[in-house]
PDB file of C-alpha atoms in Angstrom:
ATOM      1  CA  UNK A   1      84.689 110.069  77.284  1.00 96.00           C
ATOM      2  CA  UNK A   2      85.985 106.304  76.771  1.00 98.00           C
ATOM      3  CA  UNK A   3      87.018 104.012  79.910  1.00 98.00           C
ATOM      4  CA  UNK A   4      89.363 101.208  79.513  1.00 98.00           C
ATOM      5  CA  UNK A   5      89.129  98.279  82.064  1.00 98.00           C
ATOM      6  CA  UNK A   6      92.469  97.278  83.902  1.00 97.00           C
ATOM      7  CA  UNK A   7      93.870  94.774  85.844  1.00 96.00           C
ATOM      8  CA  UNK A   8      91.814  94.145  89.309  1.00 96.00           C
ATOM      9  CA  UNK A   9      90.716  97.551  90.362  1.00 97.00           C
ATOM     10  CA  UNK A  10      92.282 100.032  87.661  1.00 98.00           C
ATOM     11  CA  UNK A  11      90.627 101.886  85.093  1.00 98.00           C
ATOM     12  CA  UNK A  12      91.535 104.790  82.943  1.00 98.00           C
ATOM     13  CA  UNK A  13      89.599 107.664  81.145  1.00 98.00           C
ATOM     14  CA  UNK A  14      90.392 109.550  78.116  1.00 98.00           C
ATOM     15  CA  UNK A  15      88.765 112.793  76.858  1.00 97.00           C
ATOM     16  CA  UNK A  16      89.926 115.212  74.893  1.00 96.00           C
ATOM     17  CA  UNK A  17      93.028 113.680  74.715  1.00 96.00           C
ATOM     18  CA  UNK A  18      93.987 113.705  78.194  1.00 98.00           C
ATOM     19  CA  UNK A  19      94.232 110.532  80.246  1.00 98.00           C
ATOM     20  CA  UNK A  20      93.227 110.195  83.812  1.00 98.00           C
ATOM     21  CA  UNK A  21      94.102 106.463  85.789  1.00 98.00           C
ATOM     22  CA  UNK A  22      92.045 105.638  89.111  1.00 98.00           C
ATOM     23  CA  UNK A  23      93.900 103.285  90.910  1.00 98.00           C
ATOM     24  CA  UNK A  24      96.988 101.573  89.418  1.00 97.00           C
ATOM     25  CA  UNK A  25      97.440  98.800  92.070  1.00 97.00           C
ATOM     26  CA  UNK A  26     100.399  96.383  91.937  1.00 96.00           C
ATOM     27  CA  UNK A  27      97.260  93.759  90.429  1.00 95.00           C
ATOM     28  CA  UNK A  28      97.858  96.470  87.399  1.00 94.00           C
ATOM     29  CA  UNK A  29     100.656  95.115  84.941  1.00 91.00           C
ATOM     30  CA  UNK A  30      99.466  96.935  81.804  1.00 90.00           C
ATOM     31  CA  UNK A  31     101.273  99.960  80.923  1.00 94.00           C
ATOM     32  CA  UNK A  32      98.529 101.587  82.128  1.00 95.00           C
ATOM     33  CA  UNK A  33     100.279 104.899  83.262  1.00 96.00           C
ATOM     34  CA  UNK A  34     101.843 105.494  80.224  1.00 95.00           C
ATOM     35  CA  UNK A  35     100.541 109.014  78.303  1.00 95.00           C
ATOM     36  CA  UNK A  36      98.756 109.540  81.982  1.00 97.00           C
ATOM     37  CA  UNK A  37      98.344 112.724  82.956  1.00 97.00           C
ATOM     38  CA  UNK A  38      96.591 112.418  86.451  1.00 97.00           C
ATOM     39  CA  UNK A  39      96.096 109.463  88.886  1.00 98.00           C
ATOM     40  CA  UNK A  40      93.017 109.646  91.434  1.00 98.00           C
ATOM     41  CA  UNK A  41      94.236 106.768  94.233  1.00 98.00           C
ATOM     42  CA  UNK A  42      91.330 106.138  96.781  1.00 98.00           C
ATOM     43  CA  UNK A  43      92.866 103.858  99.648  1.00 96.00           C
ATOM     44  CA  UNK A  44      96.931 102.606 100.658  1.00 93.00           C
ATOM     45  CA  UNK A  45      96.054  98.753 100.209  1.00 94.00           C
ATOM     46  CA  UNK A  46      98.858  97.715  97.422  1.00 94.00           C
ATOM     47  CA  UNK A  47      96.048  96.536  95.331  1.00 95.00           C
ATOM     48  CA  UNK A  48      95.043 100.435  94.538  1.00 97.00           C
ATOM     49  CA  UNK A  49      98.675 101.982  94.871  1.00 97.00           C
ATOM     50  CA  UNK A  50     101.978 100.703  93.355  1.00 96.00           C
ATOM     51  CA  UNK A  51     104.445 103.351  94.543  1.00 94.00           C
ATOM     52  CA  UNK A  52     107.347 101.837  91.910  1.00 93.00           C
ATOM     53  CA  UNK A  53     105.182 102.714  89.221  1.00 93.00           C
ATOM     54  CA  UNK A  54     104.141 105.822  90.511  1.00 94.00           C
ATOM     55  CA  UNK A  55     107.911 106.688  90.685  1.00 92.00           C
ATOM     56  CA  UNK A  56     108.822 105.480  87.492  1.00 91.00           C
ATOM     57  CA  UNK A  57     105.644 107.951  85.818  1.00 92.00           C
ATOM     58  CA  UNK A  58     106.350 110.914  84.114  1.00 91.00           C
ATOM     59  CA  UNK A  59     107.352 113.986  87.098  1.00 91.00           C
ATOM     60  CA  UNK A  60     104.354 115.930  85.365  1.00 93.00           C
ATOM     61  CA  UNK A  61     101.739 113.839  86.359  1.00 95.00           C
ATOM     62  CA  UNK A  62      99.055 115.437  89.206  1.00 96.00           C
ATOM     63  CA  UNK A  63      98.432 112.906  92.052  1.00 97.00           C
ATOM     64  CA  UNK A  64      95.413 113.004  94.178  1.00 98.00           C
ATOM     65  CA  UNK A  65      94.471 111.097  97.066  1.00 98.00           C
ATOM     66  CA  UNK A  66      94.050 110.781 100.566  1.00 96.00           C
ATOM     67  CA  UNK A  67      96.589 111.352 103.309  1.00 94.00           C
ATOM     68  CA  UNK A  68      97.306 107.864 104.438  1.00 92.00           C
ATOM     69  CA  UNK A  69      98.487 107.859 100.995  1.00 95.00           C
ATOM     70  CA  UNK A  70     100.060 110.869 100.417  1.00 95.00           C
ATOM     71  CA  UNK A  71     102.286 110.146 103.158  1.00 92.00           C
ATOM     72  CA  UNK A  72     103.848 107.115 101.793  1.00 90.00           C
ATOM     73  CA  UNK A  73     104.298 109.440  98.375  1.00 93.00           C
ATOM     74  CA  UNK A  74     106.569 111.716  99.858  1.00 89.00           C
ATOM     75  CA  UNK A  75     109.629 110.563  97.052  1.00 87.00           C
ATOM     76  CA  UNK A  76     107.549 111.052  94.107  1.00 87.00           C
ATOM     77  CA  UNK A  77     108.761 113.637  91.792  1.00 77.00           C
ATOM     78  CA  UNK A  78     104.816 114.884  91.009  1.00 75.00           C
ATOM     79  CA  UNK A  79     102.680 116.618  92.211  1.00 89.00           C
ATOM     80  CA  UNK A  80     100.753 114.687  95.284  1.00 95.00           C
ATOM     81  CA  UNK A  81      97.373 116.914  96.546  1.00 96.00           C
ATOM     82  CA  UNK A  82      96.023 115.587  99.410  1.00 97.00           C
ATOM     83  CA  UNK A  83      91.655 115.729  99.221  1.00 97.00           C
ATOM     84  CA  UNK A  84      88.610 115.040 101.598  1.00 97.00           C
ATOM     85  CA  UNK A  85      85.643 114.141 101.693  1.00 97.00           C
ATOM     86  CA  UNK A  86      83.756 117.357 100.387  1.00 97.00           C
ATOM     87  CA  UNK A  87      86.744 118.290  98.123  1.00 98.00           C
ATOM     88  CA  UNK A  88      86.570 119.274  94.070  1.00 98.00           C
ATOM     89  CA  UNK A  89      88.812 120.440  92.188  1.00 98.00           C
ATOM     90  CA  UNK A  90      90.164 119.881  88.089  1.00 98.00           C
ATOM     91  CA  UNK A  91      92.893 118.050  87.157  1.00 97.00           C
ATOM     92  CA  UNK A  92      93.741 117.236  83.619  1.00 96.00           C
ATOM     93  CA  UNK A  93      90.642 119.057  82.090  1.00 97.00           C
ATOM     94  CA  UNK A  94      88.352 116.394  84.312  1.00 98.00           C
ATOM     95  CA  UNK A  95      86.141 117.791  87.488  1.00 98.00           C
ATOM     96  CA  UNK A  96      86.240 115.819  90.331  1.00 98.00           C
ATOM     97  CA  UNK A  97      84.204 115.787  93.716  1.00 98.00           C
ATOM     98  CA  UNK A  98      85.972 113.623  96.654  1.00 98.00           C
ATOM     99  CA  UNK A  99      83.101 111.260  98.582  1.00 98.00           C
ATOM    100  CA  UNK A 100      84.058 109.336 101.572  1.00 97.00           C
ATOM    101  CA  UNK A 101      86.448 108.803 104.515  1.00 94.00           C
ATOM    102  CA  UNK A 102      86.978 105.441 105.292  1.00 92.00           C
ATOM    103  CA  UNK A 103      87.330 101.598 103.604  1.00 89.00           C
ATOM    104  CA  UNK A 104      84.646  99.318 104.267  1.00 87.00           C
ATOM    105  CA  UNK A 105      84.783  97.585 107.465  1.00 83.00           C
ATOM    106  CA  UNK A 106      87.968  94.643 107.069  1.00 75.00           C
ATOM    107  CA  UNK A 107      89.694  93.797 109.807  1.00 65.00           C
ATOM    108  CA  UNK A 108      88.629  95.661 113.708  1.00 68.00           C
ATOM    109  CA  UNK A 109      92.059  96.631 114.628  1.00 66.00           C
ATOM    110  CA  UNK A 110      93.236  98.156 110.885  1.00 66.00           C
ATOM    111  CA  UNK A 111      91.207 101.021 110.308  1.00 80.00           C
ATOM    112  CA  UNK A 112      92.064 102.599 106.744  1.00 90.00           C
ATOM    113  CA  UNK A 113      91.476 105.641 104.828  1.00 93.00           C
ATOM    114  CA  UNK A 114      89.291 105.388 102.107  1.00 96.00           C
ATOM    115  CA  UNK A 115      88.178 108.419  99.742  1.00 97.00           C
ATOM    116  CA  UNK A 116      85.968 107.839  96.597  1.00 98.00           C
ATOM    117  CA  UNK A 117      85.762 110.147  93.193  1.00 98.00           C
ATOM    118  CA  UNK A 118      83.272 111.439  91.015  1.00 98.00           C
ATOM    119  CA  UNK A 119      84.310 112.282  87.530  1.00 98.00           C
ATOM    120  CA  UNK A 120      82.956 114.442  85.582  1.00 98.00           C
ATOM    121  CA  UNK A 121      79.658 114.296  87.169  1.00 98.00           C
ATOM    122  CA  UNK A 122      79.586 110.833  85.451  1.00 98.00           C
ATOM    123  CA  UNK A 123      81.787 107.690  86.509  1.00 98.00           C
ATOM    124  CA  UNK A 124      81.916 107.328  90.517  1.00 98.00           C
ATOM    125  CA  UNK A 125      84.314 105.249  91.903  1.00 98.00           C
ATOM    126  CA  UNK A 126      83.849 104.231  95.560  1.00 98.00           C
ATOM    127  CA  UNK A 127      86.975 102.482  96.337  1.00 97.00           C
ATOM    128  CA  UNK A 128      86.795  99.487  98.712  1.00 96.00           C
ATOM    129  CA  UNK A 129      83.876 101.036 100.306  1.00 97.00           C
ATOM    130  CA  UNK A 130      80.286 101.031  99.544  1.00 97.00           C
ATOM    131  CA  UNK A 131      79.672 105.144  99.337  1.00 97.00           C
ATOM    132  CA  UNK A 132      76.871 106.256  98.843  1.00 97.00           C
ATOM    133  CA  UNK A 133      77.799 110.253  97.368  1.00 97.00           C
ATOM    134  CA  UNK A 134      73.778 111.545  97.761  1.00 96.00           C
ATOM    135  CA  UNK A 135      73.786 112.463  93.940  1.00 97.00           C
ATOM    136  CA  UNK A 136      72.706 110.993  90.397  1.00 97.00           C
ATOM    137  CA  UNK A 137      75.506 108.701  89.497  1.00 98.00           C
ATOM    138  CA  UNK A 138      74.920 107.694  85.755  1.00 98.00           C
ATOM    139  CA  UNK A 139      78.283 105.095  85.785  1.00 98.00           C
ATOM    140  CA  UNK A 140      78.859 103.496  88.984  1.00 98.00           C
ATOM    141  CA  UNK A 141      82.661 100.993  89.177  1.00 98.00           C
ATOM    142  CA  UNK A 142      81.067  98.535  91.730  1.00 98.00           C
ATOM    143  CA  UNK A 143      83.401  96.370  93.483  1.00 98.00           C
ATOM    144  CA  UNK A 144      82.611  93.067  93.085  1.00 97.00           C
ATOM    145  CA  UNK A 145      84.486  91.332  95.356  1.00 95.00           C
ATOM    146  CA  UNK A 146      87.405  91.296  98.351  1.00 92.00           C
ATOM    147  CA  UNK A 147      87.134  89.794 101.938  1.00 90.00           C
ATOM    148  CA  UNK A 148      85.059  93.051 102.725  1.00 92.00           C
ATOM    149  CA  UNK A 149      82.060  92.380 100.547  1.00 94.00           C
ATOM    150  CA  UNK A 150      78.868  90.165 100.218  1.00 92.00           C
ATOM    151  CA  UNK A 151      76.729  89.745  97.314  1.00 92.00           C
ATOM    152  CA  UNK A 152      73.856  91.177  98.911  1.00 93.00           C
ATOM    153  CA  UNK A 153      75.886  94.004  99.877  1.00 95.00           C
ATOM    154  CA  UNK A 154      76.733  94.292  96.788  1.00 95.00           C
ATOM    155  CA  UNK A 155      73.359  93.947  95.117  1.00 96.00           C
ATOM    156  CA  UNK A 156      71.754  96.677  97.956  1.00 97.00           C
ATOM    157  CA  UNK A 157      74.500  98.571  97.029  1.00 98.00           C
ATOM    158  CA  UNK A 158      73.559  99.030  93.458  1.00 98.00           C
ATOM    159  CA  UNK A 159      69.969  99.456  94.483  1.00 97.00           C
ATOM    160  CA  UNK A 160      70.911 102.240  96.864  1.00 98.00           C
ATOM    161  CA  UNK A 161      72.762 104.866  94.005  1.00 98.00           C
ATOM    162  CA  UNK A 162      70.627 103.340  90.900  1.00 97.00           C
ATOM    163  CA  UNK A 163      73.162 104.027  88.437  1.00 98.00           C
ATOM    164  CA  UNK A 164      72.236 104.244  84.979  1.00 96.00           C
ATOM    165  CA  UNK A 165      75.025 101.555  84.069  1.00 98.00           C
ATOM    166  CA  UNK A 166      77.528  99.813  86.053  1.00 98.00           C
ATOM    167  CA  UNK A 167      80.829  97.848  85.544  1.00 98.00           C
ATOM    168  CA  UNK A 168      82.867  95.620  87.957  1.00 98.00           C
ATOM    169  CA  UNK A 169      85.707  96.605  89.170  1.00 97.00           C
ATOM    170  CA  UNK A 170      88.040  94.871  92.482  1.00 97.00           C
ATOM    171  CA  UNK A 171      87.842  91.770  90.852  1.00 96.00           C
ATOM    172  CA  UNK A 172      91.236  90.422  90.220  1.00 94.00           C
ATOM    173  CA  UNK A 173      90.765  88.059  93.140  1.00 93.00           C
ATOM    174  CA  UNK A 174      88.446  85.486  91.196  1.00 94.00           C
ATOM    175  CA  UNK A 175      89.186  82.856  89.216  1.00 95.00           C
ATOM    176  CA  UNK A 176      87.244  81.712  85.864  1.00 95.00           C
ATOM    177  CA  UNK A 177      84.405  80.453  87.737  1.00 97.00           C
ATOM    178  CA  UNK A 178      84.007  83.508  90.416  1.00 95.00           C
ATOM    179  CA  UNK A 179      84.139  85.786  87.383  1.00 95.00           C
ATOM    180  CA  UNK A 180      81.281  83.887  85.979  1.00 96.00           C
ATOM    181  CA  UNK A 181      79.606  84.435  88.894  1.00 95.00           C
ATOM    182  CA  UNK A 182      79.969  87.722  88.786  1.00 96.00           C
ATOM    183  CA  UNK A 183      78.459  87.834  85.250  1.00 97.00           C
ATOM    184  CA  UNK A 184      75.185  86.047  86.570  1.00 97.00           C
ATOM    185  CA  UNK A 185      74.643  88.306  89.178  1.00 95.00           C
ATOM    186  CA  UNK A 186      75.046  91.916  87.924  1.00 97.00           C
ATOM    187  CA  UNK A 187      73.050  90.015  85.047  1.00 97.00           C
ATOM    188  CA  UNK A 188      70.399  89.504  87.330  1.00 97.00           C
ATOM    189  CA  UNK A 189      70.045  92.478  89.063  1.00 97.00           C
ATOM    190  CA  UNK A 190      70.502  94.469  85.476  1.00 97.00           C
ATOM    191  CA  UNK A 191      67.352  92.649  84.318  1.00 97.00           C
ATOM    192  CA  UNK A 192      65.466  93.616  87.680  1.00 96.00           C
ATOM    193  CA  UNK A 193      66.764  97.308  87.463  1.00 96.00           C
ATOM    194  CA  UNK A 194      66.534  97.848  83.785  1.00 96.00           C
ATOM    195  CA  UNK A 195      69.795  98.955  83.789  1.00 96.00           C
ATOM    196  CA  UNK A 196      73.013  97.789  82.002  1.00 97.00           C
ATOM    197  CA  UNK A 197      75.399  96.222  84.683  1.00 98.00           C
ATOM    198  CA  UNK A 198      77.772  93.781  83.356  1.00 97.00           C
ATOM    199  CA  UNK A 199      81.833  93.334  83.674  1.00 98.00           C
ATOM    200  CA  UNK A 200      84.115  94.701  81.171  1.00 98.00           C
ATOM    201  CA  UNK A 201      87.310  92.526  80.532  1.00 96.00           C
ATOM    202  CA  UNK A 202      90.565  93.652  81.368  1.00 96.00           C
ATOM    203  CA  UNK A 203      91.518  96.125  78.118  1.00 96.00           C
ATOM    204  CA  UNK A 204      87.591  95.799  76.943  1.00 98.00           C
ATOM    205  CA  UNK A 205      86.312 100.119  76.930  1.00 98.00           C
ATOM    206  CA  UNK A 206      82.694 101.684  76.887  1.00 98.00           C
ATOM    207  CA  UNK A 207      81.999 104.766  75.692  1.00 97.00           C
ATOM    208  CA  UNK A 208      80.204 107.134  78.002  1.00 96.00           C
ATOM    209  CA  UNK A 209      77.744 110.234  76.504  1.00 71.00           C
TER     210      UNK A 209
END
């Protein structure tokens, strides 16, 4: 299983020759849908959910998210399965549990729907929340930054699931010297986990056993 690093807070998995896409935000200007055959979107923030490109995709491809979402999908020419927190179900040869309900506290008057995946029993991508899905997660996409997150949310975070390995992801907001910073601290707290946590650069892949 190989995952490719997008834009912001996109990333897509191959296996077997089928393609799976978490995310494919309007951040997201890489083809990245292209060859997809199933899109996992966790949240309606236009930073996790271009609708034009969802359109434009291929009326085979399986869509699954949560309902804030799936209401704003209701055009789309594929399939759009709304899932919950306690949800699994295959899509594209992949097995996926749903974790979550909500995004992590932003704003006190814009409460949004949030729903994190776990793929394959392998990669488990939160969202903009900090989920913790009460099972082994050997790849954890941490976000690494928005106006909803702290580094030492961040770092307890990663402390909290112990992932075997994890990459950034959520952050298309920095500039040169906040990715830098980034680099320092999931540098830090790989060295005081033993772990490898690092950021992969948009297109860079890591192969996953």
């Amino acid at each position: 299983m190989e995952l490719t690093k997008y834009e912001h807070a996109c990333v897509r998995v191959e296996k077997n020759g089928k393609v799976l896409v978490i995310d494919p935000g309007t951040f997201t200007e890489s083809p990245v849908l292209d060859g997809a055959d199933a899109v996992l979107i966790t949240h309606e923030h236009w930073d996790h959910v271009d609708v034009d490109k969802l359109k434009a995709a291929s009326p085979a491809l399986e869509i699954y998210t949560c309902e804030g979402v799936a209401a704003a999908l209701t055009d789309l020419p594929g399939k759009v399965q709304v899932v919950r927190h306690g949800d699994a179900f295959e899509t594209a040869g992949f097995r996926v549990r749903a974790f979550g309900e909500w995004h992590a506290k932003n704003h006190p008057d814009v409460p949004v729907q949030n729903i994190g995946f776990l793929i394959d029993d392998e990669i488990f991508y939160p969202g903009d929340a900090l989920t913790v899905p009460g099972v082994e997660v050997p790849t954890l996409l941490v976000p690494t930054g928005g106006p909803w997150l702290k580094l030492g949310d961040m770092v307890e975070y990663l402390r909290t699931v112990h992932p075997g390995r994890a990459f950034s992801t959520h952050d298309g907001l920095y500039n040169d010297t906040g990715l830098g910073l980034v680099d320092t601290w999931l540098k830090t707290e790989s060295e005081t986990q033993n772990a490898d946590f690092r950021r992969l650069a948009v297109g860079e892949s890591a192969t996953l056993s």
